[in-house]
Coordinates of N, CA and C in Angstrom, one line a residue:
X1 N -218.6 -69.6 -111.0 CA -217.6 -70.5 -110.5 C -216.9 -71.3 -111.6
X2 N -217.8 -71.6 -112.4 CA -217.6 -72.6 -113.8 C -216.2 -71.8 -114.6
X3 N -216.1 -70.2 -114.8 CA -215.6 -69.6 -115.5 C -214.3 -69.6 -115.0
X4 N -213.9 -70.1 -113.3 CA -212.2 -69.8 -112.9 C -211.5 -71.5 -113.4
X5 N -210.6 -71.5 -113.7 CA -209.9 -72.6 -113.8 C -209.0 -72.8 -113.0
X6 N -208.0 -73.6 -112.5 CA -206.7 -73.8 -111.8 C -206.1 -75.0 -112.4
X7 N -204.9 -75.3 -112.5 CA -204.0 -76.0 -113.2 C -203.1 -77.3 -112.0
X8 N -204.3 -78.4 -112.2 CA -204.2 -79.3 -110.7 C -202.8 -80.0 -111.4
X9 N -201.9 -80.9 -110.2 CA -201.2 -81.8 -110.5 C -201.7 -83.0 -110.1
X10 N -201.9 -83.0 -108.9 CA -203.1 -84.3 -108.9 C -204.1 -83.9 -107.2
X11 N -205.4 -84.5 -107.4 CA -205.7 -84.5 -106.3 C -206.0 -85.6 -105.6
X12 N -205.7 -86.1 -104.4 CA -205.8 -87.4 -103.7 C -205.9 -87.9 -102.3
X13 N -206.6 -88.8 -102.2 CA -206.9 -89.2 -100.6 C -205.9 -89.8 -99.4
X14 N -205.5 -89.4 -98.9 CA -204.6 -90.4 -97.8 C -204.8 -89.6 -96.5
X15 N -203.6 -89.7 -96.1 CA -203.6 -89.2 -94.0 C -202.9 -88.0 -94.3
X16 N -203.4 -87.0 -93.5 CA -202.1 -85.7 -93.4 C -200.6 -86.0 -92.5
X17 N -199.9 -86.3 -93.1 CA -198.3 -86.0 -92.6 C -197.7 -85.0 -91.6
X18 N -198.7 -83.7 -91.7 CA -197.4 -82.8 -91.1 C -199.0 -81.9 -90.1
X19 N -197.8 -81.2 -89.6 CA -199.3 -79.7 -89.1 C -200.5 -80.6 -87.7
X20 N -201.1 -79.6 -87.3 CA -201.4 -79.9 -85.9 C -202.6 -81.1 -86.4
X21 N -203.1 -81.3 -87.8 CA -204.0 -82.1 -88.2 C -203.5 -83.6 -89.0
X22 N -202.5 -83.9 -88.3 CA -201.4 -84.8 -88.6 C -202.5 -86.3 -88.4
X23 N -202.4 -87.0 -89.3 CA -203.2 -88.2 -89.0 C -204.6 -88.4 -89.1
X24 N -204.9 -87.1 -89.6 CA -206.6 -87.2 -90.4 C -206.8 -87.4 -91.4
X25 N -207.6 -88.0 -92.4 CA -207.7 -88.5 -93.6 C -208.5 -86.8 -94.1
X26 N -207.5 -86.8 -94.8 CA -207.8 -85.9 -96.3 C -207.6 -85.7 -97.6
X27 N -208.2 -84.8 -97.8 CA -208.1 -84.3 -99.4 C -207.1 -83.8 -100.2
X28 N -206.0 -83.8 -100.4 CA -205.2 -83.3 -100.3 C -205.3 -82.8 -103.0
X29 N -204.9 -81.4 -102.8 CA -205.2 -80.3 -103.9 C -204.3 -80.1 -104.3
X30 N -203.4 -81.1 -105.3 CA -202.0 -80.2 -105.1 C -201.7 -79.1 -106.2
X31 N -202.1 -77.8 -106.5 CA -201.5 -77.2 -107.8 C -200.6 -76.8 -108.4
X32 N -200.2 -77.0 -109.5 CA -198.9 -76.9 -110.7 C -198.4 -75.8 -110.2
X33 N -196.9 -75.0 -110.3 CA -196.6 -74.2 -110.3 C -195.6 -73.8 -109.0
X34 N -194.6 -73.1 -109.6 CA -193.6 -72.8 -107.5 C -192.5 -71.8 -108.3
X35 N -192.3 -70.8 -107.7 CA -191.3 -69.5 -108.1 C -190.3 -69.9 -107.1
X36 N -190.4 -70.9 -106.6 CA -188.7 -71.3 -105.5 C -188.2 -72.6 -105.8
X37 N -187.3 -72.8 -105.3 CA -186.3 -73.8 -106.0 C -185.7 -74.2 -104.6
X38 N -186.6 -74.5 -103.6 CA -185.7 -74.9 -102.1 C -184.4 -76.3 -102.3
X39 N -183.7 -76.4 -101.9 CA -182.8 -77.4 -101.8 C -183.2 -79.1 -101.6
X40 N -184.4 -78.6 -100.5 CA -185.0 -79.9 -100.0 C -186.5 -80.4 -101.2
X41 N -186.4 -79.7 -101.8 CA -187.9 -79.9 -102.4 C -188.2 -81.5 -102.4
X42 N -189.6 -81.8 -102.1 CA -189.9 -82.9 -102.4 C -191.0 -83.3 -103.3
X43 N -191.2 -81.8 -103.9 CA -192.8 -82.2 -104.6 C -192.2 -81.2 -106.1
X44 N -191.1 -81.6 -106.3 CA -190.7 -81.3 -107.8 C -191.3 -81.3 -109.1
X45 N -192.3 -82.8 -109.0 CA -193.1 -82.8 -109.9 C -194.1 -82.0 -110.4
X46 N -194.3 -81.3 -109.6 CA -195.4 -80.2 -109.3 C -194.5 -79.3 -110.1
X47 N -193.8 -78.9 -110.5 CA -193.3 -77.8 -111.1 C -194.3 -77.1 -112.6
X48 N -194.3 -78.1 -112.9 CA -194.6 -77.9 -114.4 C -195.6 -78.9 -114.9
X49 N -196.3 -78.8 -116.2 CA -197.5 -79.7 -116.5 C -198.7 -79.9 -115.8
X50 N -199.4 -80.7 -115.2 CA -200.7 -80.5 -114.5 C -201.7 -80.2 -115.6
X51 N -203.4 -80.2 -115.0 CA -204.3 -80.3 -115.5 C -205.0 -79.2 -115.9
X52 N -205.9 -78.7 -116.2 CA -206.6 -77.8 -116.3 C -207.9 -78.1 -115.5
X53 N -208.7 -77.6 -114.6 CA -209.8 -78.1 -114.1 C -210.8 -77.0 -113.3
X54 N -211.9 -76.7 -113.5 CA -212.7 -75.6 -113.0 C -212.8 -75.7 -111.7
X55 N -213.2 -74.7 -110.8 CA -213.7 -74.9 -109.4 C -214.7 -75.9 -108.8
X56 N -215.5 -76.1 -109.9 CA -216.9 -77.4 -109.6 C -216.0 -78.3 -109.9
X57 N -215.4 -78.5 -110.9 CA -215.0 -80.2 -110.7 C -213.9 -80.3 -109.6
X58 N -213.2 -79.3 -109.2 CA -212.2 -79.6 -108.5 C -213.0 -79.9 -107.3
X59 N -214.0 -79.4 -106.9 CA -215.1 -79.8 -105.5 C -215.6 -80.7 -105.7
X60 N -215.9 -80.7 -106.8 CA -216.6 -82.4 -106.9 C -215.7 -83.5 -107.2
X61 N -214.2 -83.6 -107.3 CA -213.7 -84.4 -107.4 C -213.2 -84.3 -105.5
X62 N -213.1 -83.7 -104.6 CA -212.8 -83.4 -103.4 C -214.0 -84.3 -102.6
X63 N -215.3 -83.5 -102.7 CA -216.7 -84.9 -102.6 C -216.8 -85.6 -102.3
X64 N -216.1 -86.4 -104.0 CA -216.1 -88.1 -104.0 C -215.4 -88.9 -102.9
X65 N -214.9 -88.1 -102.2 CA -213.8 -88.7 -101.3 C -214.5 -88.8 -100.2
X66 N -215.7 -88.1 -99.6 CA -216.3 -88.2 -98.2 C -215.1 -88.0 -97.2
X67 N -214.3 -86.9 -97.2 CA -213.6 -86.4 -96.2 C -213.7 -85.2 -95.8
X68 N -213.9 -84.3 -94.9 CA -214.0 -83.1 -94.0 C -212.5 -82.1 -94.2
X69 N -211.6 -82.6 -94.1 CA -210.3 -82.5 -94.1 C -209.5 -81.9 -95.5
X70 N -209.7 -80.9 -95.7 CA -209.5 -80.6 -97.1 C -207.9 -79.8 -97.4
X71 N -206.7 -80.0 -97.7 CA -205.3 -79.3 -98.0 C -204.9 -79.1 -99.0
X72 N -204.7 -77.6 -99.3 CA -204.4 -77.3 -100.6 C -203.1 -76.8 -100.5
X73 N -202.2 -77.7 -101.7 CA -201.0 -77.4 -101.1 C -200.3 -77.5 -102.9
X74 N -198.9 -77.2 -103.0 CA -198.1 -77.3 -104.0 C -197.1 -78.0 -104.7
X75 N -196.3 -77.4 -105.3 CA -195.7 -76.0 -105.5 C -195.9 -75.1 -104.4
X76 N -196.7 -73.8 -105.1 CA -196.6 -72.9 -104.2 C -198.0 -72.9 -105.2
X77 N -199.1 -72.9 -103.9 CA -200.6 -72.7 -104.6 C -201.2 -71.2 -105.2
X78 N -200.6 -70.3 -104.1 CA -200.6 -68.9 -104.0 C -200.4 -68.1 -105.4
X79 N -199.1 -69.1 -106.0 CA -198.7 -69.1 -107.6 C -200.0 -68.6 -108.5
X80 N -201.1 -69.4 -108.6 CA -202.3 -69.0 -109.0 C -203.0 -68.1 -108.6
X81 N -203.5 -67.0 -109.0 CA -204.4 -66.6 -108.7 C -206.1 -67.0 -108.1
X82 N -206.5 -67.9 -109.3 CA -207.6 -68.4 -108.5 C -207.6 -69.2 -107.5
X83 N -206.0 -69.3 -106.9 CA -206.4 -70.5 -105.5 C -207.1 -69.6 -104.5
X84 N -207.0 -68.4 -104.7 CA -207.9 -67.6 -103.6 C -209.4 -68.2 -103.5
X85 N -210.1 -68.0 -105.0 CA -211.5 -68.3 -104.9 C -211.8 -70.2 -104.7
X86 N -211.0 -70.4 -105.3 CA -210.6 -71.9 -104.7 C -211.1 -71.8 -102.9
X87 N -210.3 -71.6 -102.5 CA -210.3 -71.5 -100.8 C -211.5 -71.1 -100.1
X88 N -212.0 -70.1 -100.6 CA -213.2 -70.1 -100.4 C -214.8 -70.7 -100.6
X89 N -214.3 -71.1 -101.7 CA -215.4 -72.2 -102.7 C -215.6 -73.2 -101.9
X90 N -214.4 -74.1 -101.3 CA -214.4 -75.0 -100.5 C -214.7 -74.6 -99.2
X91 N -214.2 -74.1 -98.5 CA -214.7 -73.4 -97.0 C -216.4 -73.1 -97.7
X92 N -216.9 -72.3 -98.4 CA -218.2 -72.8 -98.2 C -219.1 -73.9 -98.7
X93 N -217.9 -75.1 -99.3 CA -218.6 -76.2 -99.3 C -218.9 -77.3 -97.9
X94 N -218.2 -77.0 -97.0 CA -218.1 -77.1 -95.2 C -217.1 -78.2 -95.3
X95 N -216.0 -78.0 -95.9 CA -215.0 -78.9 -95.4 C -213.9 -77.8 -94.4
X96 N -213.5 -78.3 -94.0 CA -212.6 -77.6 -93.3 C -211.1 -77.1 -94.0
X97 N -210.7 -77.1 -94.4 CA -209.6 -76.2 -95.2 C -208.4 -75.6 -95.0
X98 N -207.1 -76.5 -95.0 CA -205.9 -75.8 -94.7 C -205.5 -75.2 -96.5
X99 N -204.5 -74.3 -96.1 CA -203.4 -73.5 -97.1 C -201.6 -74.1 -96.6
X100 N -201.5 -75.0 -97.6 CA -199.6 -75.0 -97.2 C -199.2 -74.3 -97.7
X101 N -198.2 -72.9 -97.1 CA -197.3 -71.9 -98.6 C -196.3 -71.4 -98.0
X102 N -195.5 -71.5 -99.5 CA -194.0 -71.0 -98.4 C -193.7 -69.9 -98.0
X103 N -194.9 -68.9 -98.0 CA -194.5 -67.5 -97.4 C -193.9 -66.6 -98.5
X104 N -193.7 -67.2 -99.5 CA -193.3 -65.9 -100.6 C -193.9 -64.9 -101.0
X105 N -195.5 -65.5 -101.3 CA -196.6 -65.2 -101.5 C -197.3 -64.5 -100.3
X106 N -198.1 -63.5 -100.9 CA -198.9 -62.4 -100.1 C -199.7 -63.4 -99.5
X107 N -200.6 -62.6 -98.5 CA -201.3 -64.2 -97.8 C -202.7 -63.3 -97.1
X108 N -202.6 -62.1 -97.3 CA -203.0 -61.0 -96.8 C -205.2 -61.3 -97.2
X109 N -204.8 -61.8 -98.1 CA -206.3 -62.2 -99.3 C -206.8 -63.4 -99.0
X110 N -205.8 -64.7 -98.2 CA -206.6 -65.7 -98.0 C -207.9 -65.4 -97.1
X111 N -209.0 -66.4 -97.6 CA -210.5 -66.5 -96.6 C -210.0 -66.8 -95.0
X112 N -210.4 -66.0 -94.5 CA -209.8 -66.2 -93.2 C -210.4 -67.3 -92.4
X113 N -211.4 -67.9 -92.8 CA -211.9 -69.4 -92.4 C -210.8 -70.6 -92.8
X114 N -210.0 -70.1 -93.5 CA -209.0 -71.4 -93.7 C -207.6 -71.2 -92.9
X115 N -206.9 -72.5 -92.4 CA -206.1 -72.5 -91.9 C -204.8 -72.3 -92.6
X116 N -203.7 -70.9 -92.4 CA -202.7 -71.3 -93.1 C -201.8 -71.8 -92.5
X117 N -201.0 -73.1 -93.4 CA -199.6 -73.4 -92.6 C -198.7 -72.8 -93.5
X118 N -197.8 -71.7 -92.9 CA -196.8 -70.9 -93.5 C -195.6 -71.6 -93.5
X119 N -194.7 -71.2 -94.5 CA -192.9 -71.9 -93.9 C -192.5 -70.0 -93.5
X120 N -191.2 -70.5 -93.0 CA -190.7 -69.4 -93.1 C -189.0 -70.1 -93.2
X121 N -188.6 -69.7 -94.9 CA -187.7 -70.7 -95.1 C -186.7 -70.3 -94.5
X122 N -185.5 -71.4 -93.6 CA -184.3 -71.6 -93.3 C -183.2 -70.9 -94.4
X123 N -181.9 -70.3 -94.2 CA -180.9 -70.6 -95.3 C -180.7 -71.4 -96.1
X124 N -180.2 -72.7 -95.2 CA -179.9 -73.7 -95.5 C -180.9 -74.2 -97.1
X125 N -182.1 -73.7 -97.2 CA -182.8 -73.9 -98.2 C -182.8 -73.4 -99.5
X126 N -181.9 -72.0 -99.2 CA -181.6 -71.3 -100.3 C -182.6 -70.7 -100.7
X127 N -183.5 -70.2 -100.2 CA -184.6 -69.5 -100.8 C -185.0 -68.8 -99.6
X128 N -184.2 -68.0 -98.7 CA -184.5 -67.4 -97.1 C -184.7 -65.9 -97.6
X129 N -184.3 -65.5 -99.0 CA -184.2 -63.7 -99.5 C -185.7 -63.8 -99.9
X130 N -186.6 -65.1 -99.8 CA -188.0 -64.3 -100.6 C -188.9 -64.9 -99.1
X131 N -188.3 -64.8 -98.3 CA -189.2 -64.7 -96.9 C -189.9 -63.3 -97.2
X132 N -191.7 -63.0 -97.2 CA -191.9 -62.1 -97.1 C -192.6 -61.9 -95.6
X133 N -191.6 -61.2 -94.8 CA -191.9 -60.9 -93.4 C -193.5 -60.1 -93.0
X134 N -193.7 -59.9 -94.0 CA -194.8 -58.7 -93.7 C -196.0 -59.7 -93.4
X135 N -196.3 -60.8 -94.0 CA -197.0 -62.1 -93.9 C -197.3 -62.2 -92.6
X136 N -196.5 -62.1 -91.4 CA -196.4 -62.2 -90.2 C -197.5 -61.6 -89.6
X137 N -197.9 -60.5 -89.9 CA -199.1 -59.7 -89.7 C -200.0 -60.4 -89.8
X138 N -200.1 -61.6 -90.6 CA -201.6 -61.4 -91.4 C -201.6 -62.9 -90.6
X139 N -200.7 -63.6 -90.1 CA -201.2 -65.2 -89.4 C -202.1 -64.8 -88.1
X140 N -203.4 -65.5 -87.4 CA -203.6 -65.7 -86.6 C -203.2 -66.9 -85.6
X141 N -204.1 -67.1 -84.6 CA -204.1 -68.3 -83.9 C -204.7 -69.3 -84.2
X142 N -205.4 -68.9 -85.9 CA -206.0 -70.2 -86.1 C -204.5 -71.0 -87.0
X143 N -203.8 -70.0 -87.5 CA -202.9 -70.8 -88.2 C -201.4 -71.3 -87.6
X144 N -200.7 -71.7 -88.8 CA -199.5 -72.5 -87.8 C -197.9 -71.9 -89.0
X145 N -196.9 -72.0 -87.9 CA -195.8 -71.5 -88.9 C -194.6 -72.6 -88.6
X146 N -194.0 -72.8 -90.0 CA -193.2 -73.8 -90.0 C -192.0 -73.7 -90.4
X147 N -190.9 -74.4 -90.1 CA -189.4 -74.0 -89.9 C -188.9 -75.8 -90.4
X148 N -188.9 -75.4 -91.7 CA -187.6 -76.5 -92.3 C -186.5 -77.0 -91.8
X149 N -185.5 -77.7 -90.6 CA -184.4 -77.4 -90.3 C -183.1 -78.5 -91.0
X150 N -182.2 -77.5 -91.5 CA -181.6 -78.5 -92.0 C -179.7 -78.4 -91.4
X151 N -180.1 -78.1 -90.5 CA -178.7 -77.8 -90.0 C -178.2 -77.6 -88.6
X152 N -177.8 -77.2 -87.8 CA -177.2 -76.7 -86.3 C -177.9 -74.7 -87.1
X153 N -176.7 -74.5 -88.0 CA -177.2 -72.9 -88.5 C -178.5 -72.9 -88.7
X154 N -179.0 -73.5 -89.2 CA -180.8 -73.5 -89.3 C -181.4 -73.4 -88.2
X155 N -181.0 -74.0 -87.4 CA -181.8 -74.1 -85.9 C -181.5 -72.7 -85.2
X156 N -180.7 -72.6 -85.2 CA -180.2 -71.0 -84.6 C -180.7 -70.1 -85.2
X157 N -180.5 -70.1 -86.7 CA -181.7 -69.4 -86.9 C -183.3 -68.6 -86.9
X158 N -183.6 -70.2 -86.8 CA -185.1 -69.8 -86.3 C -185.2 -69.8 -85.1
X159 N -184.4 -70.1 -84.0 CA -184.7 -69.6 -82.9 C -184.8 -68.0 -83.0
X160 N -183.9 -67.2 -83.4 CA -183.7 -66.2 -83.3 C -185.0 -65.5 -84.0
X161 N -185.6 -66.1 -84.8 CA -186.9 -65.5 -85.3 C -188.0 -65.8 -84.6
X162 N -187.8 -66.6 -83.4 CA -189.1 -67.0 -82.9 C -189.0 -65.9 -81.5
X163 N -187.7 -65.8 -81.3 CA -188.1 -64.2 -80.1 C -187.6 -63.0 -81.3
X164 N -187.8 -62.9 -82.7 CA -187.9 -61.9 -82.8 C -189.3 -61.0 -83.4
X165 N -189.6 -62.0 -83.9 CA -191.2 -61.8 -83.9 C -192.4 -62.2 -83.2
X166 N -191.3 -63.2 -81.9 CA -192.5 -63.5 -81.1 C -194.0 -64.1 -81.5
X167 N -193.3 -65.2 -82.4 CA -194.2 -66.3 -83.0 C -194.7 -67.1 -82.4
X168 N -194.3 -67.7 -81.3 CA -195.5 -68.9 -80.2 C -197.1 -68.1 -79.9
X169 N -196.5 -66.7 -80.1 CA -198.0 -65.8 -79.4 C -198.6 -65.4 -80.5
X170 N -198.6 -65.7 -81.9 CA -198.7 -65.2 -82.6 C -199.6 -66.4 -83.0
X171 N -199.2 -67.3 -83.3 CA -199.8 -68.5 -84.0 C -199.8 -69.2 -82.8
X172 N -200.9 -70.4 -83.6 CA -201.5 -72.0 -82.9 C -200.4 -72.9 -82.6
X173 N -199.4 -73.1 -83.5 CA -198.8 -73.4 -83.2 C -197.2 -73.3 -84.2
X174 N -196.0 -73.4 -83.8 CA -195.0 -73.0 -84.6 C -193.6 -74.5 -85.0
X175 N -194.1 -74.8 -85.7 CA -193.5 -76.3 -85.9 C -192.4 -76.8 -86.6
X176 N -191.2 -77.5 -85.9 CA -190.1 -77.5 -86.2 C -190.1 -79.0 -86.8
X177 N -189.2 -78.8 -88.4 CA -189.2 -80.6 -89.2 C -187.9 -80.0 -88.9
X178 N -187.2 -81.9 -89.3 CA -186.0 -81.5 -89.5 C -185.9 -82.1 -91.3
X179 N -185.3 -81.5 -92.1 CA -185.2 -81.5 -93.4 C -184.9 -83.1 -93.5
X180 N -185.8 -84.2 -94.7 CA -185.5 -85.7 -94.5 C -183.9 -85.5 -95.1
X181 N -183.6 -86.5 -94.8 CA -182.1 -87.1 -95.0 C -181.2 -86.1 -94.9
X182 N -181.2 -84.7 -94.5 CA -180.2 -83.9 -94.1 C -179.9 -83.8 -93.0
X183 N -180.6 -83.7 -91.5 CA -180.3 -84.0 -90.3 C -181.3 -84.8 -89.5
X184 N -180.4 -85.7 -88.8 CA -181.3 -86.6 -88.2 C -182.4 -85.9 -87.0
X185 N -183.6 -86.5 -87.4 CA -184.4 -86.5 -86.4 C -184.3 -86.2 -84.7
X186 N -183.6 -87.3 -84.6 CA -183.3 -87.7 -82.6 C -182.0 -85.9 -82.3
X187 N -181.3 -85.3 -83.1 CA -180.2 -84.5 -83.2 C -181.4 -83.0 -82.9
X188 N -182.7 -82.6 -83.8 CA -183.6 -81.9 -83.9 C -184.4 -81.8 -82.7
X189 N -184.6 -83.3 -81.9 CA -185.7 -83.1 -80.8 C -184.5 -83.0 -79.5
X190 N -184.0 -83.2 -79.7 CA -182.4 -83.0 -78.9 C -182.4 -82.0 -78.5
X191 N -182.2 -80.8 -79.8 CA -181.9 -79.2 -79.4 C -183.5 -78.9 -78.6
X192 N -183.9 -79.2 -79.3 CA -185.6 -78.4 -78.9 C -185.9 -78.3 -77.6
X193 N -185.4 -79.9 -76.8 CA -185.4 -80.4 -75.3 C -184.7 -79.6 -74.6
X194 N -183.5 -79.7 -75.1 CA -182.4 -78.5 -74.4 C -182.8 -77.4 -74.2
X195 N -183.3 -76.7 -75.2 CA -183.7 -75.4 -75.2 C -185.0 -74.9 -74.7
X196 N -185.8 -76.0 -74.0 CA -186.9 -75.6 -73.5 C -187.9 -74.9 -74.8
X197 N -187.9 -75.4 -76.0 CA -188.2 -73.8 -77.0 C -189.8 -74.1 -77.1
X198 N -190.6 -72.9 -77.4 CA -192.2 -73.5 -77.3 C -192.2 -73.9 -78.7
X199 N -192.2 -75.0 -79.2 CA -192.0 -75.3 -80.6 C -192.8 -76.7 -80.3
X200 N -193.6 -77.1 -81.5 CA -193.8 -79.0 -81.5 C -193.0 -79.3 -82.6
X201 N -192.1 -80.4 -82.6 CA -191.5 -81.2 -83.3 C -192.4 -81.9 -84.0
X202 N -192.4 -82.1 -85.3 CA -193.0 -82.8 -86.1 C -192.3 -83.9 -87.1
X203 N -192.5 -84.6 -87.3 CA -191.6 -85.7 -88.5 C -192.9 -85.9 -89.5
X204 N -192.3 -86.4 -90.8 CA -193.5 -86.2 -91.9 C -194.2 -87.3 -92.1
X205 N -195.2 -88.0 -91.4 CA -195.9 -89.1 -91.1 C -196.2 -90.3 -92.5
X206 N -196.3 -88.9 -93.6 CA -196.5 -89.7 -94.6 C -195.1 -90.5 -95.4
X207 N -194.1 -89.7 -95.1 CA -193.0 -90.3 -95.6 C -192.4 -91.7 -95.0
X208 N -192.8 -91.6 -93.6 CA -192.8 -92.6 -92.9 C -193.2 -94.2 -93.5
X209 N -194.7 -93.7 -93.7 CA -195.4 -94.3 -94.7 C -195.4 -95.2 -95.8
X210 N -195.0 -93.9 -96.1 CA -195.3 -94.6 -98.3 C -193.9 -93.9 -98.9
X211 N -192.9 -93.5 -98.1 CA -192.1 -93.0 -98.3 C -192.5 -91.7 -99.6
X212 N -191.2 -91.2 -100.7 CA -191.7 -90.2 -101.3 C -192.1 -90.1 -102.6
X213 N -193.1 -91.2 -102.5 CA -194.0 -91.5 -103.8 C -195.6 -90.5 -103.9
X214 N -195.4 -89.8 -105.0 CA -196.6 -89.0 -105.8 C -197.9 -89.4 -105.0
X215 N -198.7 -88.7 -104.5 CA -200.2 -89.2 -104.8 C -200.3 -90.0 -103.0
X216 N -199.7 -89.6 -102.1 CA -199.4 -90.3 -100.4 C -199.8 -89.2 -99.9

């Protein structure tokens, strides 16, 4: 385990923001590196730079924290190769264990004890040509898929993808943000209502918070 490395940006304790485990204190993993350039990005800093750090310390800095709740998230984590054994290291250290990834990345190899939360990026994001559909296959019910909305066209969008691959039956659950400061919130839960759509609305609890400062 000593011999894999991963290239952390930081790792840190607060409440989860987003996803069906919204408001649990976790661990949150965030590693260096992202092959997309979405419009909305909010974790830019993550691009480049970061740490070097083995799988033990990265568990034993996760530990120190006495939380159950463990998120490994980016950039794009998948970027790395060892986030795989990563994911599993921790899943059998008995925390519980999500994956955030934007779906660019194969997903086919994650430990199936962990939970993934997928995007499946909007246009509006500019990065909708590296949706890898095939991913779709590989979600269960334990995981969850998520839709950035930053528009009226975004929303129609993903509607259209949610009867086309028939995602409410596919996954736990399929969760609609609306992109911060590009469309309002109250406009997002609006459509949703109208539309009767099996979707949960989510807002990002930590931004709420601590707004969009590093390390929340």
């Amino acid at each position: 385990m000593d011999s894999k490395q991963l290239r952390i940006t930081e790792i840190f304790h607060s409440l989860q923001g987003e996803a069906l485990s919204a408001g649990l204190r976790t661990v949150f993993v965030r590693l260096t590196g992202c092959p997309l350039r979405c419009n909305y990005c909010d974790s830019e800093y993550a691009f480049f730079g970061g740490e070097k750090m083995s799988l033990a310390d990265i568990v034993d800095k996760v530990e120190s924290y006495g939380a159950q709740h463990v998120c490994v998230t980016g950039g794009e984590p998948l970027s790395q190769p060892n986030c795989l054994p990563l994911l599993s290291v921790l899943c059998d250290a008995g925390f519980e264990v999500s994956l955030e990834t934007s779906g660019a990345m194969p997903v086919d190899s994650v430990d199936p004890r962990v939970i993934k939360v997928m995007d499946l990026k909007t246009p509006a994001s500019g990065e909708s040509h590296r949706n890898r559909y095939e991913n779709i296959e590989h979600l269960t019910s334990n995981d969850q898929l998520k839709f950035v909305i930053c528009s009226r066209e975004d929303y129609e969008w993903a509607r259209f993808k949610l009867a086309e691959y028939n995602l409410p039956e596919r996954v736990a659950e399929v969760l609609f943000s609306a992109s911060h400061e590009e469309l309002p919130h109250r406009d997002l839960a609006d459509w949703i209502v109208a539309d009767r759509l099996p979707v949960r609305f989510q807002m990002q609890l930590h931004k709420l918070l601590w707004g969009d400062q590093p390390g929340f």
